[in-house]
Amino acid sequence: MRIKNPWAQNPWFESVAVAQERARKRLPQPVYGALVGGSERGQTLSENETAFRELGFAPHVAGQQAERSTQTRVLGEDVSLPVLISPTGVQAVHPDGEVAVARAAAARGTLMGLSNFASRSVEEVAAAAPRTLFQMYWTGERDVMVQRMERARQAGVSGLIATLDWSFSIGRDWGSPEIPERVDLRTMLRQAPHVLRRPRWLAAFARNGGFPDLTAPNLAPPGGPSPTFFGAYYEWMTTPPPSWDDVAWMVEQWAQLGGGTFVLKGVCRVDDARRAVDAGVSALSVSNHGGNNLDGTPAAIRMVKPVADSVGDQVEVLMDGGIRRGSDVVKAVALGARAVLIGRAYLWGLAANGQAGVENVLDILRGGIDSALMALGLSSVEELRSEHLLVPDGFHRVLGDR
């Protein structure tokens, strides 16, 4: 007689690695492949995670604090843990997409990042999570960018993220998954072998009105239709890259709208960090676009301390790339990051169990942060410093300090 495992259908998971495995089993292969791949050989993607292994701790055996706090203040907001939701593109891993993520962020007391290329509108997401940061790429004419800023501000977002760490270096040695321009009958027939192998994923979308239409509603002109994902992508590719004067212009326009905090995402070099300060940003994020930009860029965690040291307390420093557990968060904060942003980790949680799965991921990270604080004898994340880590010689990468 076969005994059924009582935990087999338990939606809760105990680690981000388990969430990833559940996402792999639930999603059609092309959808899962879009989440896990990095550019070219995937060197930076891999290094983002493995670099954390080189950092160690020296825990205490007694005298730890009975009460500990993971709370901090980031971008002018009190958050329950130093982990923010990084903006990611069309979230077709779950029917509720960005709205489910926003609700999870609000429920767990942190900030939501919403992408230019999101599948849900800024109005929907800001209603679900009032503390939403709207992400913009440098795409389109200046008057169009201002329109998008105004719309985000009217929706009630609390800040802007300008993401510039992208050079369209997207070729993958193992092949890139196909992203259709629209989900029509021909596309469904072509993708049927993949989709039919994942009946639960298919049923979830069927119960919610069908597949996403792969448009970018936040890039729609006033009163006009949303562009397709590839239409929006073409606009982005054909817009001349921004200068530092353009960055300063974005900061100025956002300030004139009363928009509050302005985060520049994608900083790797200390000279760029200093120029970002000169441009007037209120925060910057050390990032290599999760390994999806120029392959061979060092792991983000290796660049945090040099960048943080170069700007001091002039701006807040965030970091994203390779965060998979609470101890990773602690290491980043100890090296000078005010907080981290997560991407793939919460997308796997979303794929595994919707809003509850994203909350599950945030709870995992909070638990790991608390455990590390306890072992280190600290009572708060505010007390973390680089001396709490074992950092091998040559770990940091100082780029552009010449």
mmCIF file of C-alpha atoms in Angstrom:
data_model
loop_
_atom_site.group_PDB
_atom_site.id
_atom_site.type_symbol
_atom_site.label_atom_id
_atom_site.label_comp_id
_atom_site.label_asym_id
_atom_site.label_seq_id
_atom_site.Cartn_x
_atom_site.Cartn_y
_atom_site.Cartn_z
ATOM 1 C CA MET A 1 0.000 0.000 0.000
ATOM 2 C CA ARG A 2 1.352 3.450 -0.930
ATOM 3 C CA ILE A 3 1.339 6.014 1.896
ATOM 4 C CA LYS A 4 0.761 9.556 0.717
ATOM 5 C CA ASN A 5 3.253 12.126 1.931
ATOM 6 C CA PRO A 6 1.179 14.581 4.069
ATOM 7 C CA TRP A 7 3.584 17.411 3.163
ATOM 8 C CA ALA A 8 3.435 16.875 -0.587
ATOM 9 C CA GLN A 9 0.813 19.582 -1.154
ATOM 10 C CA ASN A 10 2.009 21.947 1.567
ATOM 11 C CA PRO A 11 2.257 25.348 -0.167
ATOM 12 C CA TRP A 12 4.797 26.636 2.379
ATOM 13 C CA PHE A 13 8.490 26.310 1.533
ATOM 14 C CA GLU A 14 11.507 26.714 3.778
ATOM 15 C CA SER A 15 14.079 28.240 1.441
ATOM 16 C CA VAL A 16 14.382 30.233 -1.754
ATOM 17 C CA ALA A 17 16.008 27.164 -3.321
ATOM 18 C CA VAL A 18 12.826 25.177 -2.692
ATOM 19 C CA ALA A 19 10.746 28.012 -4.172
ATOM 20 C CA GLN A 20 12.938 27.890 -7.266
ATOM 21 C CA GLU A 21 12.466 24.142 -7.616
ATOM 22 C CA ARG A 22 8.702 24.482 -7.268
ATOM 23 C CA ALA A 23 8.713 27.244 -9.862
ATOM 24 C CA ARG A 24 10.694 24.996 -12.219
ATOM 25 C CA LYS A 25 8.131 22.221 -11.844
ATOM 26 C CA ARG A 26 5.138 24.521 -12.215
ATOM 27 C CA LEU A 27 6.166 26.800 -15.102
ATOM 28 C CA PRO A 28 6.409 25.946 -18.806
ATOM 29 C CA GLN A 29 10.056 25.565 -19.726
ATOM 30 C CA PRO A 30 10.314 28.777 -21.815
ATOM 31 C CA VAL A 31 8.805 30.834 -18.986
ATOM 32 C CA TYR A 32 11.137 29.324 -16.396
ATOM 33 C CA GLY A 33 14.075 29.750 -18.762
ATOM 34 C CA ALA A 34 13.359 33.471 -19.041
ATOM 35 C CA LEU A 35 13.721 33.759 -15.249
ATOM 36 C CA VAL A 36 16.983 31.910 -14.716
ATOM 37 C CA GLY A 37 19.107 32.905 -17.681
ATOM 38 C CA GLY A 38 21.849 35.515 -17.779
ATOM 39 C CA SER A 39 23.589 37.144 -20.713
ATOM 40 C CA GLU A 40 26.205 35.342 -22.817
ATOM 41 C CA ARG A 41 27.954 32.567 -20.853
ATOM 42 C CA GLY A 42 26.209 33.492 -17.580
ATOM 43 C CA GLN A 43 29.477 34.298 -15.815
ATOM 44 C CA THR A 44 28.170 37.347 -13.957
ATOM 45 C CA LEU A 45 24.880 35.634 -13.144
ATOM 46 C CA SER A 46 26.750 32.794 -11.449
ATOM 47 C CA GLU A 47 29.265 35.081 -9.763
ATOM 48 C CA ASN A 48 26.486 37.180 -8.214
ATOM 49 C CA GLU A 49 25.544 34.170 -6.085
ATOM 50 C CA THR A 50 28.858 32.409 -5.539
ATOM 51 C CA ALA A 51 30.714 35.520 -4.351
ATOM 52 C CA PHE A 52 28.651 35.468 -1.148
ATOM 53 C CA ARG A 53 30.285 32.133 -0.263
ATOM 54 C CA GLU A 54 33.643 33.840 0.183
ATOM 55 C CA LEU A 55 32.307 35.996 3.010
ATOM 56 C CA GLY A 56 32.186 34.409 6.449
ATOM 57 C CA PHE A 57 31.018 35.114 10.004
ATOM 58 C CA ALA A 58 32.567 34.732 13.446
ATOM 59 C CA PRO A 59 29.573 33.923 15.692
ATOM 60 C CA HIS A 60 29.432 34.172 19.490
ATOM 61 C CA VAL A 61 28.598 31.176 21.651
ATOM 62 C CA ALA A 62 26.983 33.109 24.511
ATOM 63 C CA GLY A 63 25.842 36.615 25.364
ATOM 64 C CA GLN A 64 23.549 37.031 22.368
ATOM 65 C CA GLN A 65 20.658 39.477 22.423
ATOM 66 C CA ALA A 66 17.274 38.069 23.437
ATOM 67 C CA GLU A 67 15.435 40.613 21.306
ATOM 68 C CA ARG A 68 16.491 41.633 17.823
ATOM 69 C CA SER A 69 15.109 43.989 15.204
ATOM 70 C CA THR A 70 15.251 43.698 11.431
ATOM 71 C CA GLN A 71 13.574 47.090 10.996
ATOM 72 C CA THR A 72 15.341 49.986 9.307
ATOM 73 C CA ARG A 73 14.651 53.149 7.347
ATOM 74 C CA VAL A 74 15.252 53.229 3.588
ATOM 75 C CA LEU A 75 14.531 55.979 1.063
ATOM 76 C CA GLY A 76 12.676 57.950 3.701
ATOM 77 C CA GLU A 77 10.418 55.018 4.605
ATOM 78 C CA ASP A 78 10.330 52.741 7.650
ATOM 79 C CA VAL A 79 10.492 49.110 6.538
ATOM 80 C CA SER A 80 10.275 45.889 8.503
ATOM 81 C CA LEU A 81 13.438 44.462 6.940
ATOM 82 C CA PRO A 82 16.205 45.762 4.639
ATOM 83 C CA VAL A 83 14.795 43.927 1.620
ATOM 84 C CA LEU A 84 12.913 45.735 -1.158
ATOM 85 C CA ILE A 85 11.126 44.389 -4.224
ATOM 86 C CA SER A 86 13.168 45.068 -7.353
ATOM 87 C CA PRO A 87 11.192 45.973 -10.496
ATOM 88 C CA THR A 88 11.070 43.150 -13.036
ATOM 89 C CA GLY A 89 9.354 42.927 -16.416
ATOM 90 C CA VAL A 90 6.179 41.133 -17.468
ATOM 91 C CA GLN A 91 5.425 38.757 -14.599
ATOM 92 C CA ALA A 92 3.618 36.023 -16.515
ATOM 93 C CA VAL A 93 4.534 33.422 -13.905
ATOM 94 C CA HIS A 94 1.194 34.008 -12.125
ATOM 95 C CA PRO A 95 -2.163 35.477 -13.225
ATOM 96 C CA ASP A 96 -2.104 38.203 -10.547
ATOM 97 C CA GLY A 97 1.433 39.247 -11.484
ATOM 98 C CA GLU A 98 2.635 42.541 -10.035
ATOM 99 C CA VAL A 99 -0.557 43.102 -8.040
ATOM 100 C CA ALA A 100 0.102 39.939 -6.009
ATOM 101 C CA VAL A 101 3.695 41.060 -5.419
ATOM 102 C CA ALA A 102 2.524 44.525 -4.363
ATOM 103 C CA ARG A 103 0.081 43.083 -1.858
ATOM 104 C CA ALA A 104 2.800 40.858 -0.449
ATOM 105 C CA ALA A 105 5.189 43.793 -0.102
ATOM 106 C CA ALA A 106 2.539 45.820 1.710
ATOM 107 C CA ALA A 107 1.643 42.895 3.967
ATOM 108 C CA ARG A 108 5.261 42.390 4.957
ATOM 109 C CA GLY A 109 6.027 46.061 5.440
ATOM 110 C CA THR A 110 8.431 46.822 2.620
ATOM 111 C CA LEU A 111 8.619 48.765 -0.663
ATOM 112 C CA MET A 112 7.409 47.580 -4.048
ATOM 113 C CA GLY A 113 9.343 48.288 -7.261
ATOM 114 C CA LEU A 114 7.238 48.386 -10.446
ATOM 115 C CA SER A 115 8.782 48.025 -13.890
ATOM 116 C CA ASN A 116 8.229 50.195 -16.969
ATOM 117 C CA PHE A 117 7.569 46.871 -18.704
ATOM 118 C CA ALA A 118 5.120 45.542 -16.106
ATOM 119 C CA SER A 119 1.992 43.672 -17.180
ATOM 120 C CA ARG A 120 -0.161 45.608 -14.655
ATOM 121 C CA SER A 121 -0.718 49.348 -14.565
ATOM 122 C CA VAL A 122 0.911 51.681 -12.093
ATOM 123 C CA GLU A 123 -2.560 52.662 -10.883
ATOM 124 C CA GLU A 124 -3.449 49.066 -9.968
ATOM 125 C CA VAL A 125 -0.148 48.407 -8.270
ATOM 126 C CA ALA A 126 0.029 51.681 -6.333
ATOM 127 C CA ALA A 127 -3.488 51.013 -5.042
ATOM 128 C CA ALA A 128 -2.318 47.622 -3.739
ATOM 129 C CA ALA A 129 0.950 49.005 -2.308
ATOM 130 C CA PRO A 130 0.944 52.769 -1.688
ATOM 131 C CA ARG A 131 4.710 52.695 -1.101
ATOM 132 C CA THR A 132 5.554 51.848 -4.705
ATOM 133 C CA LEU A 133 8.729 52.872 -6.523
ATOM 134 C CA PHE A 134 8.183 53.343 -10.249
ATOM 135 C CA GLN A 135 11.003 52.245 -12.508
ATOM 136 C CA MET A 136 11.855 54.066 -15.715
ATOM 137 C CA TYR A 137 14.329 53.283 -18.448
ATOM 138 C CA TRP A 138 15.696 56.023 -20.691
ATOM 139 C CA THR A 139 13.250 55.405 -23.503
ATOM 140 C CA GLY A 140 11.340 57.723 -25.812
ATOM 141 C CA GLU A 141 11.364 61.484 -26.245
ATOM 142 C CA ARG A 142 11.743 63.762 -23.223
ATOM 143 C CA ASP A 143 8.130 64.927 -23.274
ATOM 144 C CA VAL A 144 7.005 61.291 -23.283
ATOM 145 C CA MET A 145 9.211 60.536 -20.281
ATOM 146 C CA VAL A 146 7.721 63.468 -18.403
ATOM 147 C CA GLN A 147 4.214 62.185 -19.197
ATOM 148 C CA ARG A 148 5.156 58.834 -17.690
ATOM 149 C CA MET A 149 6.587 60.483 -14.600
ATOM 150 C CA GLU A 150 3.433 62.581 -14.189
ATOM 151 C CA ARG A 151 1.222 59.521 -14.509
ATOM 152 C CA ALA A 152 3.238 57.625 -11.908
ATOM 153 C CA ARG A 153 3.147 60.593 -9.560
ATOM 154 C CA GLN A 154 -0.623 60.990 -9.970
ATOM 155 C CA ALA A 155 -0.997 57.284 -9.181
ATOM 156 C CA GLY A 156 0.685 57.968 -5.840
ATOM 157 C CA VAL A 157 4.091 56.325 -6.146
ATOM 158 C CA SER A 158 6.626 57.319 -3.512
ATOM 159 C CA GLY A 159 9.782 57.322 -5.624
ATOM 160 C CA LEU A 160 11.407 56.775 -8.997
ATOM 161 C CA ILE A 161 14.031 54.216 -10.014
ATOM 162 C CA ALA A 162 16.019 55.060 -13.144
ATOM 163 C CA THR A 163 17.456 51.788 -14.445
ATOM 164 C CA LEU A 164 20.409 52.365 -16.740
ATOM 165 C CA ASP A 165 22.448 49.143 -16.351
ATOM 166 C CA TRP A 166 21.528 47.668 -19.702
ATOM 167 C CA SER A 167 23.562 47.452 -22.900
ATOM 168 C CA PHE A 168 21.368 44.988 -24.851
ATOM 169 C CA SER A 169 24.017 42.302 -24.410
ATOM 170 C CA ILE A 170 21.438 39.542 -24.218
ATOM 171 C CA GLY A 171 22.753 36.633 -26.301
ATOM 172 C CA ARG A 172 22.833 33.452 -24.243
ATOM 173 C CA ASP A 173 25.213 30.620 -25.029
ATOM 174 C CA TRP A 174 22.471 28.066 -24.348
ATOM 175 C CA GLY A 175 19.849 29.961 -26.362
ATOM 176 C CA SER A 176 17.256 32.481 -25.282
ATOM 177 C CA PRO A 177 13.652 31.394 -24.665
ATOM 178 C CA GLU A 178 11.133 32.584 -27.211
ATOM 179 C CA ILE A 179 9.006 35.530 -26.069
ATOM 180 C CA PRO A 180 6.009 35.920 -28.410
ATOM 181 C CA GLU A 181 4.827 39.370 -29.452
ATOM 182 C CA ARG A 182 1.235 38.417 -28.654
ATOM 183 C CA VAL A 183 -0.582 35.359 -27.357
ATOM 184 C CA ASP A 184 -2.717 34.406 -30.371
ATOM 185 C CA LEU A 185 -3.909 31.051 -31.688
ATOM 186 C CA ARG A 186 -0.703 30.445 -33.652
ATOM 187 C CA THR A 187 1.421 31.151 -30.572
ATOM 188 C CA MET A 188 -0.734 28.871 -28.404
ATOM 189 C CA LEU A 189 -0.401 26.024 -30.886
ATOM 190 C CA ARG A 190 3.363 26.482 -31.105
ATOM 191 C CA GLN A 191 3.762 26.610 -27.327
ATOM 192 C CA ALA A 192 1.249 23.810 -26.630
ATOM 193 C CA PRO A 193 3.904 21.089 -26.041
ATOM 194 C CA HIS A 194 5.385 23.184 -23.222
ATOM 195 C CA VAL A 195 2.147 24.521 -21.768
ATOM 196 C CA LEU A 196 0.230 21.230 -21.724
ATOM 197 C CA ARG A 197 2.961 19.713 -19.568
ATOM 198 C CA ARG A 198 2.080 22.264 -16.881
ATOM 199 C CA PRO A 199 -1.705 21.863 -16.441
ATOM 200 C CA ARG A 200 -1.852 23.647 -13.055
ATOM 201 C CA TRP A 201 -0.202 26.757 -14.503
ATOM 202 C CA LEU A 202 -2.532 26.626 -17.509
ATOM 203 C CA ALA A 203 -5.620 26.159 -15.308
ATOM 204 C CA ALA A 204 -4.688 29.110 -13.105
ATOM 205 C CA PHE A 205 -4.628 31.457 -16.092
ATOM 206 C CA ALA A 206 -7.817 29.915 -17.521
ATOM 207 C CA ARG A 207 -9.641 30.640 -14.245
ATOM 208 C CA ASN A 208 -8.486 34.257 -14.423
ATOM 209 C CA GLY A 209 -9.568 35.124 -17.941
ATOM 210 C CA GLY A 210 -6.748 33.724 -20.028
ATOM 211 C CA PHE A 211 -3.131 34.553 -20.756
ATOM 212 C CA PRO A 212 -1.563 37.991 -20.391
ATOM 213 C CA ASP A 213 -1.572 40.003 -23.609
ATOM 214 C CA LEU A 214 2.146 40.858 -23.313
ATOM 215 C CA THR A 215 1.653 44.592 -23.558
ATOM 216 C CA ALA A 216 3.248 47.373 -21.522
ATOM 217 C CA PRO A 217 0.354 49.415 -20.059
ATOM 218 C CA ASN A 218 2.678 51.840 -18.267
ATOM 219 C CA LEU A 219 4.142 52.940 -21.583
ATOM 220 C CA ALA A 220 0.775 53.688 -23.202
ATOM 221 C CA PRO A 221 0.272 57.271 -24.451
ATOM 222 C CA PRO A 222 -2.566 59.251 -22.811
ATOM 223 C CA GLY A 223 -5.836 57.796 -24.104
ATOM 224 C CA GLY A 224 -3.996 55.417 -26.425
ATOM 225 C CA PRO A 225 -3.448 51.661 -26.541
ATOM 226 C CA SER A 226 -0.664 49.893 -24.691
ATOM 227 C CA PRO A 227 2.297 49.031 -26.905
ATOM 228 C CA THR A 228 3.272 45.428 -27.297
ATOM 229 C CA PHE A 229 6.291 44.270 -25.335
ATOM 230 C CA PHE A 230 8.372 44.315 -28.507
ATOM 231 C CA GLY A 231 7.038 47.695 -29.539
ATOM 232 C CA ALA A 232 8.148 49.090 -26.186
ATOM 233 C CA TYR A 233 11.447 47.261 -26.474
ATOM 234 C CA TYR A 234 12.058 48.755 -29.921
ATOM 235 C CA GLU A 235 11.466 52.266 -28.581
ATOM 236 C CA TRP A 236 13.997 51.576 -25.833
ATOM 237 C CA MET A 237 16.611 50.182 -28.228
ATOM 238 C CA THR A 238 16.305 53.117 -30.622
ATOM 239 C CA THR A 239 16.500 55.861 -27.976
ATOM 240 C CA PRO A 240 20.044 57.330 -27.801
ATOM 241 C CA PRO A 241 21.739 56.414 -24.488
ATOM 242 C CA PRO A 242 21.543 59.041 -21.711
ATOM 243 C CA SER A 243 24.358 61.355 -20.670
ATOM 244 C CA TRP A 244 25.022 62.529 -17.120
ATOM 245 C CA ASP A 245 23.235 65.743 -18.056
ATOM 246 C CA ASP A 246 20.224 63.600 -18.952
ATOM 247 C CA VAL A 247 20.368 61.915 -15.553
ATOM 248 C CA ALA A 248 20.413 65.323 -13.871
ATOM 249 C CA TRP A 249 17.455 66.346 -16.050
ATOM 250 C CA MET A 250 15.458 63.299 -14.880
ATOM 251 C CA VAL A 251 16.245 64.150 -11.258
ATOM 252 C CA GLU A 252 15.114 67.736 -11.811
ATOM 253 C CA GLN A 253 11.881 66.752 -13.560
ATOM 254 C CA TRP A 254 10.976 64.297 -10.822
ATOM 255 C CA ALA A 255 11.692 66.911 -8.143
ATOM 256 C CA GLN A 256 9.457 69.445 -9.902
ATOM 257 C CA LEU A 257 6.630 66.916 -9.733
ATOM 258 C CA GLY A 258 7.171 66.601 -5.977
ATOM 259 C CA GLY A 259 8.100 62.994 -6.510
ATOM 260 C CA GLY A 260 10.470 62.481 -3.607
ATOM 261 C CA THR A 261 13.249 59.938 -3.731
ATOM 262 C CA PHE A 262 15.204 59.242 -6.937
ATOM 263 C CA VAL A 263 17.225 56.018 -7.197
ATOM 264 C CA LEU A 264 19.824 55.456 -9.919
ATOM 265 C CA LYS A 265 20.115 51.715 -10.512
ATOM 266 C CA GLY A 266 23.065 50.030 -12.196
ATOM 267 C CA VAL A 267 26.116 51.660 -10.610
ATOM 268 C CA CYS A 268 29.308 49.548 -10.612
ATOM 269 C CA ARG A 269 32.130 52.115 -10.612
ATOM 270 C CA VAL A 270 33.142 54.587 -7.935
ATOM 271 C CA ASP A 271 33.576 57.390 -10.480
ATOM 272 C CA ASP A 272 30.018 56.797 -11.679
ATOM 273 C CA ALA A 273 28.833 56.809 -8.068
ATOM 274 C CA ARG A 274 30.395 60.228 -7.512
ATOM 275 C CA ARG A 275 28.887 61.569 -10.714
ATOM 276 C CA ALA A 276 25.508 60.259 -9.607
ATOM 277 C CA VAL A 277 25.866 62.298 -6.428
ATOM 278 C CA ASP A 278 26.724 65.353 -8.527
ATOM 279 C CA ALA A 279 23.617 64.708 -10.653
ATOM 280 C CA GLY A 280 21.481 64.988 -7.526
ATOM 281 C CA VAL A 281 20.221 61.435 -6.994
ATOM 282 C CA SER A 282 19.044 60.588 -3.499
ATOM 283 C CA ALA A 283 20.125 56.940 -3.671
ATOM 284 C CA LEU A 284 21.914 54.534 -5.964
ATOM 285 C CA SER A 285 21.813 50.787 -6.407
ATOM 286 C CA VAL A 286 24.955 48.750 -7.008
ATOM 287 C CA SER A 287 23.795 46.372 -9.717
ATOM 288 C CA ASN A 288 24.765 44.482 -12.855
ATOM 289 C CA HIS A 289 21.135 43.875 -13.841
ATOM 290 C CA GLY A 290 21.117 40.456 -12.228
ATOM 291 C CA GLY A 291 23.741 39.162 -14.643
ATOM 292 C CA ASN A 292 21.660 40.244 -17.646
ATOM 293 C CA ASN A 293 23.870 43.128 -18.725
ATOM 294 C CA LEU A 294 27.515 42.940 -19.824
ATOM 295 C CA ASP A 295 28.784 39.483 -18.915
ATOM 296 C CA GLY A 296 32.076 39.551 -17.036
ATOM 297 C CA THR A 297 31.038 42.423 -14.765
ATOM 298 C CA PRO A 298 32.015 41.576 -11.160
ATOM 299 C CA ALA A 299 29.449 40.327 -8.675
ATOM 300 C CA ALA A 300 27.433 43.172 -7.205
ATOM 301 C CA ILE A 301 28.431 42.261 -3.633
ATOM 302 C CA ARG A 302 32.117 42.780 -4.526
ATOM 303 C CA MET A 303 31.429 46.384 -5.528
ATOM 304 C CA VAL A 304 29.241 47.471 -2.592
ATOM 305 C CA LYS A 305 31.902 48.598 -0.144
ATOM 306 C CA PRO A 306 34.044 50.533 -2.652
ATOM 307 C CA VAL A 307 30.963 52.386 -3.905
ATOM 308 C CA ALA A 308 29.586 52.986 -0.398
ATOM 309 C CA ASP A 309 32.974 54.274 0.784
ATOM 310 C CA SER A 310 33.220 56.619 -2.210
ATOM 311 C CA VAL A 311 29.919 58.403 -1.510
ATOM 312 C CA GLY A 312 29.913 58.265 2.296
ATOM 313 C CA ASP A 313 26.643 59.527 3.732
ATOM 314 C CA GLN A 314 25.809 61.785 0.758
ATOM 315 C CA VAL A 315 23.343 59.252 -0.664
ATOM 316 C CA GLU A 316 21.929 55.905 0.380
ATOM 317 C CA VAL A 317 23.449 52.834 -1.241
ATOM 318 C CA LEU A 318 21.327 49.830 -2.189
ATOM 319 C CA MET A 319 22.439 46.597 -3.802
ATOM 320 C CA ASP A 320 20.847 43.890 -5.907
ATOM 321 C CA GLY A 321 22.121 40.667 -7.408
ATOM 322 C CA GLY A 322 22.372 37.125 -6.048
ATOM 323 C CA ILE A 323 20.385 37.487 -2.793
ATOM 324 C CA ARG A 324 19.032 34.058 -1.895
ATOM 325 C CA ARG A 325 19.029 33.966 1.930
ATOM 326 C CA GLY A 326 18.925 36.217 4.958
ATOM 327 C CA SER A 327 22.645 35.862 5.596
ATOM 328 C CA ASP A 328 23.268 37.345 2.122
ATOM 329 C CA VAL A 329 21.254 40.394 3.157
ATOM 330 C CA VAL A 330 23.312 40.720 6.354
ATOM 331 C CA LYS A 331 26.554 40.571 4.387
ATOM 332 C CA ALA A 332 25.430 43.294 1.993
ATOM 333 C CA VAL A 333 24.270 45.584 4.805
ATOM 334 C CA ALA A 334 27.491 44.982 6.751
ATOM 335 C CA LEU A 335 29.488 46.113 3.714
ATOM 336 C CA GLY A 336 27.597 49.385 3.415
ATOM 337 C CA ALA A 337 24.276 48.756 1.676
ATOM 338 C CA ARG A 338 21.279 50.353 3.340
ATOM 339 C CA ALA A 339 19.100 47.591 1.928
ATOM 340 C CA VAL A 340 18.993 45.069 -0.896
ATOM 341 C CA LEU A 341 16.565 44.526 -3.741
ATOM 342 C CA ILE A 342 15.458 41.044 -4.747
ATOM 343 C CA GLY A 343 14.260 39.878 -8.163
ATOM 344 C CA ARG A 344 14.409 36.201 -9.061
ATOM 345 C CA ALA A 345 13.825 35.152 -5.442
ATOM 346 C CA TYR A 346 10.359 36.694 -5.218
ATOM 347 C CA LEU A 347 9.463 35.667 -8.786
ATOM 348 C CA TRP A 348 10.055 32.052 -7.816
ATOM 349 C CA GLY A 349 7.848 32.571 -4.763
ATOM 350 C CA LEU A 350 5.172 34.152 -6.970
ATOM 351 C CA ALA A 351 5.302 31.218 -9.373
ATOM 352 C CA ALA A 352 5.172 28.695 -6.531
ATOM 353 C CA ASN A 353 2.264 30.165 -4.575
ATOM 354 C CA GLY A 354 1.173 33.620 -5.693
ATOM 355 C CA GLN A 355 1.009 36.407 -3.113
ATOM 356 C CA ALA A 356 1.516 33.944 -0.263
ATOM 357 C CA GLY A 357 4.647 32.658 -1.997
ATOM 358 C CA VAL A 358 6.151 36.143 -2.170
ATOM 359 C CA GLU A 359 5.317 36.672 1.506
ATOM 360 C CA ASN A 360 6.933 33.287 2.192
ATOM 361 C CA VAL A 361 10.176 34.450 0.520
ATOM 362 C CA LEU A 362 10.228 37.669 2.544
ATOM 363 C CA ASP A 363 9.612 35.677 5.734
ATOM 364 C CA ILE A 364 12.506 33.348 4.874
ATOM 365 C CA LEU A 365 14.827 36.307 4.411
ATOM 366 C CA ARG A 366 13.650 37.946 7.620
ATOM 367 C CA GLY A 367 14.251 34.707 9.536
ATOM 368 C CA GLY A 368 17.741 34.390 8.119
ATOM 369 C CA ILE A 369 18.568 37.984 9.031
ATOM 370 C CA ASP A 370 17.362 37.428 12.578
ATOM 371 C CA SER A 371 19.406 34.231 12.947
ATOM 372 C CA ALA A 372 22.562 35.996 11.771
ATOM 373 C CA LEU A 373 21.980 38.918 14.140
ATOM 374 C CA MET A 374 21.536 36.517 17.033
ATOM 375 C CA ALA A 375 24.715 34.599 16.254
ATOM 376 C CA LEU A 376 26.692 37.836 15.896
ATOM 377 C CA GLY A 377 25.439 39.140 19.240
ATOM 378 C CA LEU A 378 23.664 42.119 17.664
ATOM 379 C CA SER A 379 20.266 43.548 18.465
ATOM 380 C CA SER A 380 19.572 45.352 15.184
ATOM 381 C CA VAL A 381 20.523 45.476 11.518
ATOM 382 C CA GLU A 382 21.546 49.079 12.231
ATOM 383 C CA GLU A 383 24.572 47.721 14.140
ATOM 384 C CA LEU A 384 26.005 45.724 11.236
ATOM 385 C CA ARG A 385 29.512 46.719 10.142
ATOM 386 C CA SER A 386 32.186 45.180 7.929
ATOM 387 C CA GLU A 387 34.112 43.978 11.001
ATOM 388 C CA HIS A 388 31.309 41.482 11.609
ATOM 389 C CA LEU A 389 32.399 39.637 8.469
ATOM 390 C CA LEU A 390 35.393 37.550 7.507
ATOM 391 C CA VAL A 391 36.440 39.165 4.233
ATOM 392 C CA PRO A 392 39.286 37.519 2.297
ATOM 393 C CA ASP A 393 42.033 39.632 0.781
ATOM 394 C CA GLY A 394 41.185 40.816 -2.700
ATOM 395 C CA PHE A 395 37.433 40.297 -2.300
ATOM 396 C CA HIS A 396 36.385 43.832 -3.232
ATOM 397 C CA ARG A 397 36.471 45.155 -6.783
ATOM 398 C CA VAL A 398 37.265 48.860 -7.025
ATOM 399 C CA LEU A 399 36.256 49.978 -10.514
ATOM 400 C CA GLY A 400 36.937 53.420 -11.934
ATOM 401 C CA ASP A 401 38.971 54.837 -9.051
ATOM 402 C CA ARG A 402 41.619 56.486 -11.210
#
